[in-house]
CSV table of C-alpha atoms in Angstrom, one decimal:
chain,number,residue,atom,x,y,z
A,1,MET,CA,101.4,-19.4,78.6
A,2,SER,CA,98.0,-18.8,77.0
A,3,THR,CA,95.6,-21.7,76.2
A,4,PRO,CA,96.7,-23.0,72.9
A,5,SER,CA,94.9,-24.6,70.1
A,6,SER,CA,96.0,-28.3,69.9
A,7,SER,CA,95.9,-31.4,67.7
A,8,HIS,CA,93.0,-33.5,68.8
A,9,ASN,CA,94.0,-36.8,67.1
A,10,ASN,CA,96.2,-39.4,68.6
A,11,PRO,CA,99.7,-38.8,67.2
A,12,LEU,CA,100.9,-42.3,68.0
A,13,SER,CA,98.2,-44.3,66.4
A,14,HIS,CA,100.0,-45.3,63.2
A,15,GLU,CA,103.8,-45.6,63.6
A,16,ILE,CA,105.7,-45.6,60.2
A,17,PHE,CA,109.3,-46.2,61.3
A,18,ALA,CA,109.1,-50.0,60.9
A,19,THR,CA,108.3,-49.8,57.2
A,20,ARG,CA,110.4,-46.7,56.1
A,21,GLY,CA,113.3,-46.5,58.4
A,22,ALA,CA,116.2,-48.2,60.2
A,23,GLU,CA,118.1,-47.6,63.5
A,24,LYS,CA,121.1,-48.9,65.3
A,25,GLN,CA,122.4,-48.4,68.8
A,26,PHE,CA,126.0,-47.2,69.5
A,27,GLU,CA,127.9,-47.0,72.8
A,28,GLY,CA,127.8,-43.3,73.5
A,29,PRO,CA,124.9,-40.8,73.6
A,30,ILE,CA,124.3,-39.1,70.2
A,31,ILE,CA,124.9,-35.3,70.6
A,32,GLY,CA,124.3,-34.2,67.0
A,33,VAL,CA,123.1,-35.4,63.6
A,34,GLN,CA,123.5,-33.8,60.2
A,35,ILE,CA,122.7,-34.5,56.5
A,36,SER,CA,125.2,-33.2,54.0
A,37,ARG,CA,124.4,-30.2,51.7
A,38,ASP,CA,124.0,-32.6,48.7
A,39,GLY,CA,121.7,-34.8,50.7
A,40,LYS,CA,123.7,-37.9,49.9
A,41,ALA,CA,125.4,-38.5,53.3
A,42,ILE,CA,124.4,-38.6,57.0
A,43,ALA,CA,126.6,-38.1,60.0
A,44,ALA,CA,126.1,-38.4,63.8
A,45,LEU,CA,128.5,-37.6,66.6
A,46,THR,CA,128.6,-39.3,70.0
A,47,SER,CA,129.8,-37.8,73.3
A,48,ASP,CA,132.6,-40.3,73.2
A,49,GLY,CA,133.9,-38.7,70.1
A,50,ASP,CA,132.9,-41.4,67.5
A,51,MET,CA,131.3,-40.4,64.2
A,52,ILE,CA,128.8,-42.6,62.4
A,53,LEU,CA,128.7,-42.1,58.6
A,54,LEU,CA,126.3,-43.6,56.1
A,55,LYS,CA,125.2,-42.9,52.6
A,56,HIS,CA,121.6,-42.3,51.7
A,57,GLN,CA,121.6,-45.3,49.4
A,58,ASP,CA,122.5,-47.5,52.5
A,59,LEU,CA,119.9,-46.0,54.7
A,60,ARG,CA,118.2,-49.3,55.6
A,61,ASP,CA,121.4,-51.4,55.5
A,62,THR,CA,122.8,-50.8,59.0
A,63,ALA,CA,125.7,-53.2,58.3
A,64,LYS,CA,127.2,-50.6,56.0
A,65,TRP,CA,127.0,-47.8,58.5
A,66,GLN,CA,130.6,-46.7,59.2
A,67,LEU,CA,132.0,-45.9,62.7
A,68,ILE,CA,135.2,-43.9,63.0
A,69,SER,CA,136.9,-42.2,65.9
A,70,VAL,CA,137.4,-38.4,65.5
A,71,HIS,CA,137.7,-36.9,69.0
A,72,ASP,CA,138.5,-37.6,72.6
A,73,GLY,CA,135.0,-36.4,73.6
A,74,GLY,CA,132.6,-35.0,70.9
A,75,LEU,CA,130.9,-31.7,71.5
A,76,CYS,CA,129.4,-30.3,68.2
A,77,LEU,CA,128.7,-31.2,64.6
A,78,SER,CA,127.6,-29.2,61.5
A,79,GLN,CA,127.5,-29.6,57.8
A,80,GLY,CA,130.8,-28.7,56.0
A,81,CYS,CA,131.0,-26.0,53.4
A,82,GLU,CA,131.3,-28.6,50.6
A,83,GLY,CA,128.5,-30.7,49.4
A,84,ASP,CA,129.6,-34.0,51.0
A,85,SER,CA,131.5,-33.0,54.2
A,86,PHE,CA,130.9,-32.4,57.9
A,87,LEU,CA,132.7,-30.4,60.6
A,88,SER,CA,133.1,-31.7,64.2
A,89,GLY,CA,134.5,-30.2,67.3
A,90,GLY,CA,135.6,-31.9,70.5
A,91,GLU,CA,137.0,-31.7,74.1
A,92,ASP,CA,140.4,-32.5,72.6
A,93,GLY,CA,140.5,-28.9,71.1
A,94,SER,CA,140.4,-30.1,67.5
A,95,LEU,CA,138.1,-29.2,64.6
A,96,ILE,CA,138.0,-31.9,62.0
A,97,ARG,CA,136.6,-32.0,58.5
A,98,VAL,CA,135.2,-35.4,57.6
A,99,THR,CA,134.0,-36.4,54.1
A,100,ALA,CA,131.2,-38.8,53.3
A,101,ASP,CA,133.9,-41.5,52.6
A,102,GLY,CA,135.4,-41.1,56.1
A,103,ASP,CA,138.5,-39.1,55.1
A,104,ARG,CA,139.6,-36.9,58.0
A,105,ASN,CA,141.4,-33.6,58.0
A,106,ILE,CA,142.3,-31.6,61.1
A,107,VAL,CA,141.6,-27.9,60.3
A,108,TYR,CA,142.3,-26.5,63.8
A,109,GLU,CA,144.0,-27.7,67.0
A,110,GLY,CA,144.1,-25.7,70.3
A,111,LYS,CA,143.8,-26.1,74.0
A,112,GLY,CA,140.2,-25.1,74.5
A,113,TRP,CA,137.1,-27.1,73.8
A,114,ILE,CA,135.3,-26.5,70.5
A,115,GLU,CA,131.8,-26.0,71.7
A,116,SER,CA,130.0,-24.6,68.6
A,117,VAL,CA,130.5,-24.9,64.9
A,118,VAL,CA,128.4,-23.5,62.0
A,119,SER,CA,128.9,-23.1,58.3
A,120,THR,CA,127.6,-21.8,55.0
A,121,PRO,CA,128.9,-22.8,51.5
A,122,LYS,CA,131.4,-20.0,51.7
A,123,HIS,CA,132.5,-19.8,55.4
A,124,TYR,CA,132.6,-21.7,58.6
A,125,ALA,CA,132.9,-20.4,62.2
A,126,PHE,CA,133.6,-22.1,65.5
A,127,SER,CA,133.9,-21.0,69.2
A,128,VAL,CA,136.7,-21.6,71.7
A,129,LYS,CA,135.8,-20.2,75.1
A,130,LYS,CA,135.2,-16.4,74.5
A,131,ASP,CA,136.5,-16.4,70.9
A,132,VAL,CA,134.8,-17.1,67.6
A,133,LYS,CA,137.0,-17.8,64.6
A,134,LEU,CA,135.8,-17.2,61.1
A,135,ARG,CA,137.4,-18.8,58.0
A,136,ASP,CA,136.6,-19.2,54.4
A,137,ALA,CA,135.5,-22.6,53.0
A,138,ALA,CA,138.9,-23.9,52.2
A,139,GLY,CA,140.8,-22.0,54.8
A,140,LYS,CA,143.0,-23.3,57.6
A,141,GLU,CA,143.8,-19.7,58.7
A,142,ASP,CA,141.5,-17.3,60.5
A,143,LEU,CA,139.9,-14.5,58.4
A,144,LYS,CA,138.8,-12.9,61.6
A,145,SER,CA,138.7,-13.7,65.3
A,146,PHE,CA,135.8,-12.1,67.4
A,147,GLU,CA,136.2,-11.8,71.1
A,148,HIS,CA,133.2,-11.8,73.5
A,149,PRO,CA,132.7,-10.8,77.1
A,150,SER,CA,132.1,-14.4,78.3
A,151,THR,CA,132.0,-17.9,76.9
A,152,VAL,CA,130.1,-18.3,73.7
A,153,THR,CA,127.0,-20.6,74.1
A,154,GLY,CA,125.6,-20.5,70.6
A,155,LEU,CA,126.4,-19.6,67.0
A,156,ALA,CA,124.3,-19.0,63.9
A,157,PHE,CA,124.8,-17.5,60.4
A,158,ASP,CA,121.9,-15.6,59.0
A,159,HIS,CA,120.1,-17.1,55.9
A,160,LYS,CA,122.4,-15.2,53.4
A,161,GLY,CA,125.6,-16.0,55.4
A,162,LEU,CA,126.3,-12.2,55.7
A,163,ARG,CA,125.9,-11.9,59.5
A,164,LEU,CA,127.1,-14.2,62.3
A,165,ALA,CA,125.4,-14.1,65.7
A,166,ALA,CA,127.0,-15.4,69.0
A,167,SER,CA,125.1,-15.7,72.3
A,168,HIS,CA,126.8,-15.3,75.6
A,169,TYR,CA,126.1,-14.0,79.1
A,170,ASN,CA,124.0,-10.8,79.0
A,171,GLY,CA,123.1,-10.9,75.3
A,172,VAL,CA,124.1,-11.5,71.7
A,173,SER,CA,126.9,-10.1,69.5
A,174,LEU,CA,126.0,-9.7,65.8
A,175,TRP,CA,129.0,-9.5,63.5
A,176,PHE,CA,129.1,-8.6,59.8
A,177,VAL,CA,131.1,-11.3,58.0
A,178,LYS,CA,132.5,-9.0,55.2
A,179,ALA,CA,133.0,-5.8,57.2
A,180,LYS,CA,136.5,-4.3,57.2
A,181,GLU,CA,136.2,-3.3,60.8
A,182,SER,CA,135.5,-6.0,63.4
A,183,SER,CA,132.9,-4.4,65.5
A,184,ALA,CA,129.7,-6.0,66.7
A,185,ARG,CA,126.2,-4.8,67.1
A,186,SER,CA,125.4,-5.6,70.8
A,187,LEU,CA,121.9,-6.9,71.7
A,188,ASP,CA,121.8,-6.6,75.5
A,189,TRP,CA,119.6,-8.4,78.0
A,190,LYS,CA,120.9,-9.4,81.5
A,191,GLY,CA,121.1,-13.1,82.2
A,192,SER,CA,122.4,-16.3,80.9
A,193,HIS,CA,121.6,-17.0,77.2
A,194,ILE,CA,122.2,-20.6,76.3
A,195,GLY,CA,121.4,-20.8,72.6
A,196,LEU,CA,120.0,-18.7,69.7
A,197,ALA,CA,118.1,-18.8,66.4
A,198,ILE,CA,117.9,-16.2,63.6
A,199,HIS,CA,114.7,-15.4,61.7
A,200,PRO,CA,115.2,-16.7,58.1
A,201,GLU,CA,114.3,-13.2,56.7
A,202,GLY,CA,116.6,-11.5,59.2
A,203,GLU,CA,113.8,-9.9,61.1
A,204,ALA,CA,114.7,-11.1,64.6
A,205,ILE,CA,117.1,-13.0,66.9
A,206,VAL,CA,115.8,-15.2,69.7
A,207,THR,CA,117.7,-16.7,72.6
A,208,SER,CA,116.8,-19.4,75.1
A,209,MET,CA,117.4,-18.4,78.7
A,210,GLN,CA,118.5,-20.3,81.8
A,211,GLU,CA,115.2,-19.3,83.4
A,212,ASN,CA,112.7,-21.4,81.2
A,213,GLU,CA,111.9,-18.6,78.8
A,214,LEU,CA,113.0,-17.0,75.5
A,215,HIS,CA,114.2,-13.5,74.8
A,216,GLY,CA,114.2,-11.9,71.4
A,217,TRP,CA,115.2,-8.7,69.6
A,218,ARG,CA,113.4,-7.2,66.6
A,219,LEU,CA,116.4,-6.3,64.4
A,220,SER,CA,114.9,-3.3,62.7
A,221,ASP,CA,114.7,-1.3,65.9
A,222,GLY,CA,116.1,-3.4,68.7
A,223,HIS,CA,112.7,-3.9,70.3
A,224,ASN,CA,112.8,-6.5,73.1
A,225,MET,CA,110.5,-9.5,73.1
A,226,ARG,CA,109.9,-11.9,75.9
A,227,MET,CA,108.2,-15.4,75.6
A,228,SER,CA,107.6,-17.3,78.8
A,229,GLY,CA,105.4,-19.9,80.5
A,230,TYR,CA,107.6,-23.0,79.8
A,231,PRO,CA,107.6,-25.7,82.5
A,232,ARG,CA,111.2,-26.6,81.5
A,233,GLN,CA,114.2,-25.0,80.0
A,234,VAL,CA,114.1,-24.6,76.2
A,235,ARG,CA,117.0,-26.5,74.7
A,236,SER,CA,115.9,-26.5,71.0
A,237,MET,CA,114.5,-23.8,68.7
A,238,ALA,CA,113.8,-23.7,64.9
A,239,PHE,CA,112.1,-21.2,62.7
A,240,THR,CA,109.9,-22.6,59.9
A,241,LYS,CA,111.1,-22.0,56.4
A,242,LYS,CA,109.4,-18.6,55.8
A,243,GLY,CA,109.8,-17.5,59.4
A,244,ARG,CA,106.1,-17.4,60.3
A,245,TRP,CA,106.6,-19.7,63.3
A,246,LEU,CA,109.3,-20.3,65.9
A,247,ALA,CA,109.1,-23.9,67.1
A,248,THR,CA,110.5,-24.7,70.5
A,249,SER,CA,110.9,-27.6,73.0
A,250,GLY,CA,110.4,-27.3,76.8
A,251,ALA,CA,106.7,-28.4,77.2
A,252,ASP,CA,104.6,-31.5,76.7
A,253,ALA,CA,104.2,-30.5,73.0
A,254,ALA,CA,106.1,-28.4,70.5
A,255,VAL,CA,105.3,-24.7,71.3
A,256,LEU,CA,105.2,-22.4,68.3
A,257,TRP,CA,105.3,-18.6,68.5
A,258,PRO,CA,103.8,-16.6,65.6
A,259,PHE,CA,106.1,-14.1,63.9
A,260,PHE,CA,103.4,-12.5,61.8
A,261,GLY,CA,100.5,-10.2,62.5
A,262,ASN,CA,102.6,-8.2,65.0
A,263,GLY,CA,103.5,-11.3,66.9
A,264,PRO,CA,104.9,-12.9,68.9
A,265,MET,CA,104.1,-10.3,71.6
A,266,GLY,CA,100.5,-10.3,72.7
A,267,LYS,CA,99.8,-13.4,70.6
A,268,PRO,CA,99.1,-16.9,72.0
A,269,PRO,CA,101.4,-19.7,71.1
A,270,LEU,CA,100.3,-22.8,69.2
A,271,GLU,CA,100.9,-26.3,70.5
A,272,LEU,CA,101.5,-29.3,68.3
A,273,ALA,CA,101.4,-33.0,69.1
A,274,ARG,CA,100.8,-32.6,72.8
A,275,LEU,CA,101.6,-35.8,74.7
A,276,PRO,CA,100.5,-35.2,78.3
A,277,GLY,CA,103.2,-35.9,80.8
A,278,LEU,CA,105.8,-36.4,78.1
A,279,PHE,CA,108.1,-33.4,77.5
A,280,SER,CA,109.6,-32.5,74.1
A,281,SER,CA,113.4,-32.4,74.0
A,282,VAL,CA,114.2,-31.2,70.5
A,283,VAL,CA,112.5,-29.8,67.4
A,284,ALA,CA,113.4,-29.4,63.7
A,285,ALA,CA,111.5,-27.5,61.0
A,286,HIS,CA,110.9,-29.0,57.6
A,287,PRO,CA,112.9,-27.1,54.9
A,288,CYS,CA,110.0,-26.8,52.4
A,289,ASP,CA,106.6,-27.2,54.2
A,290,ASP,CA,104.9,-26.1,57.4
A,291,ILE,CA,105.8,-29.3,59.2
A,292,VAL,CA,107.8,-29.7,62.5
A,293,ALA,CA,109.6,-32.9,63.7
A,294,ILE,CA,109.3,-33.2,67.4
A,295,GLY,CA,111.5,-35.5,69.7
A,296,TYR,CA,110.4,-36.4,73.2
A,297,GLU,CA,112.2,-37.4,76.4
A,298,ASP,CA,111.3,-41.1,76.0
A,299,GLY,CA,112.5,-41.5,72.5
A,300,THR,CA,109.2,-40.8,70.7
A,301,VAL,CA,109.5,-38.9,67.4
A,302,VAL,CA,106.5,-37.3,65.7
A,303,LEU,CA,105.9,-35.2,62.6
A,304,ALA,CA,103.2,-32.5,63.0
A,305,GLU,CA,101.6,-30.3,60.4
A,306,ILE,CA,101.0,-26.6,61.1
A,307,GLY,CA,97.5,-25.9,60.0
A,308,GLY,CA,94.0,-24.9,61.2
A,309,GLU,CA,91.7,-26.9,63.4
A,310,ASP,CA,92.4,-30.2,61.5
A,311,GLN,CA,96.1,-30.4,62.3
A,312,ARG,CA,97.7,-33.7,61.5
A,313,ALA,CA,100.4,-35.6,63.4
A,314,LEU,CA,102.3,-38.5,62.0
A,315,PRO,CA,104.2,-40.8,64.4
A,316,ILE,CA,107.7,-41.8,63.4
A,317,CYS,CA,108.4,-44.1,66.3
A,318,ARG,CA,107.3,-44.7,69.9
A,319,GLY,CA,109.5,-44.4,72.9
A,320,LYS,CA,109.3,-46.3,76.2
A,321,LYS,CA,106.5,-44.4,77.8
A,322,SER,CA,104.4,-44.8,74.6
A,323,GLY,CA,104.9,-48.6,74.5
A,324,GLY,CA,108.0,-48.6,72.3
A,325,ILE,CA,111.8,-49.0,72.6
A,326,GLU,CA,113.8,-47.5,75.5
A,327,ARG,CA,115.9,-45.1,73.4
A,328,GLY,CA,116.4,-42.4,76.0
A,329,ALA,CA,115.6,-38.7,75.2
A,330,VAL,CA,115.8,-37.6,71.6
A,331,THR,CA,118.8,-35.2,71.6
A,332,SER,CA,119.0,-34.2,67.9
A,333,LEU,CA,116.8,-34.1,64.7
A,334,CYS,CA,117.6,-33.1,61.2
A,335,PHE,CA,115.8,-33.0,57.8
A,336,SER,CA,117.6,-33.5,54.5
A,337,PRO,CA,117.9,-30.3,52.3
A,338,LYS,CA,114.7,-31.2,50.4
A,339,GLY,CA,112.9,-32.7,53.4
A,340,GLY,CA,112.6,-36.3,52.2
A,341,THR,CA,114.8,-37.8,54.9
A,342,LEU,CA,114.6,-37.4,58.7
A,343,VAL,CA,117.4,-38.4,61.1
A,344,PHE,CA,117.4,-38.5,64.9
A,345,GLY,CA,119.8,-39.4,67.7
A,346,THR,CA,119.1,-40.3,71.4
A,347,GLU,CA,120.7,-40.3,74.8
A,348,GLU,CA,121.0,-44.1,74.8
A,349,GLY,CA,123.0,-44.0,71.5
A,350,TYR,CA,120.3,-44.8,69.0
A,351,LEU,CA,120.7,-43.4,65.5
A,352,GLY,CA,117.5,-43.5,63.4
A,353,VAL,CA,116.9,-42.7,59.8
A,354,VAL,CA,113.6,-42.4,58.0
A,355,ASP,CA,112.9,-42.1,54.3
A,356,LEU,CA,109.7,-40.1,54.2
A,357,THR,CA,109.4,-40.5,50.4
A,358,ALA,CA,109.4,-44.3,50.5
A,359,LYS,CA,106.3,-46.4,49.9
A,360,ASN,CA,105.1,-48.8,52.6
């Protein structure tokens, strides 16, 4: 990886979590966090299959955070199609729709694990082994079922909800949601692809690979792109709102690849909020501004602004290696639709919520 430009300030000098946030520890590791489409409800799923629900108005009153059991082993969580709902999948083979009030509705039951679920306001899709099932927002029956050559490892709708991409061994299959014929565009590259992200303008698809690198395809002509140099496997990726940057984990900073000026090939990546010896575990892009939330392996969370030489970093909370609480690695991060709230979950079961608009 080329020498990057970096933030020179100390990103942990002024922690804000104590005055604007709240957190609570639960028994199981948090494997996913989400904020509803209307921004009024927050959900987290544990690997034990418990879901934590809270309303934004109760953000700092942890006594009102609700715990319900939804699965025998939780695997994936997404927003629901409706404004106030969520979808969760588990090892028990069920996909469950949960409202902000805690009402549960089983929308699918089968024998295989539900390992991925994604949604738009009009459709939702989920994977069971090699198959991806597509349904409309209110549906309990499949509109289509897409078969793949191996187990699906990642799912994503494009920004308009017209295409659905699935990563698997040796590449990605790209399906058109409204097409009469169920045939996929195949994006081939040998190896194990473990997750994917779609450029918000539909210009590219990028996958994380088993071998500590990324592979991408320019969708206009299928041109292959390779991004390497990571010391660890990349487990998290997020395009910024306009798609200028792809933020990634896998180093002692957030590594951002430029998708402008003929990038990313031949262009050096940018590093944000570098903490030497402390690896980033998850990233999330702000929905409105050029800001990235970065979670680290010790439970530290930082907001970093993408800019020129005077890049700013705002500490949310410190983890153990930074003199804070032993939360375990940050596993999940999510902004609210307008970016005013940030939620994180950790391996030691901590769920944290921060109101970024609150006054100290």
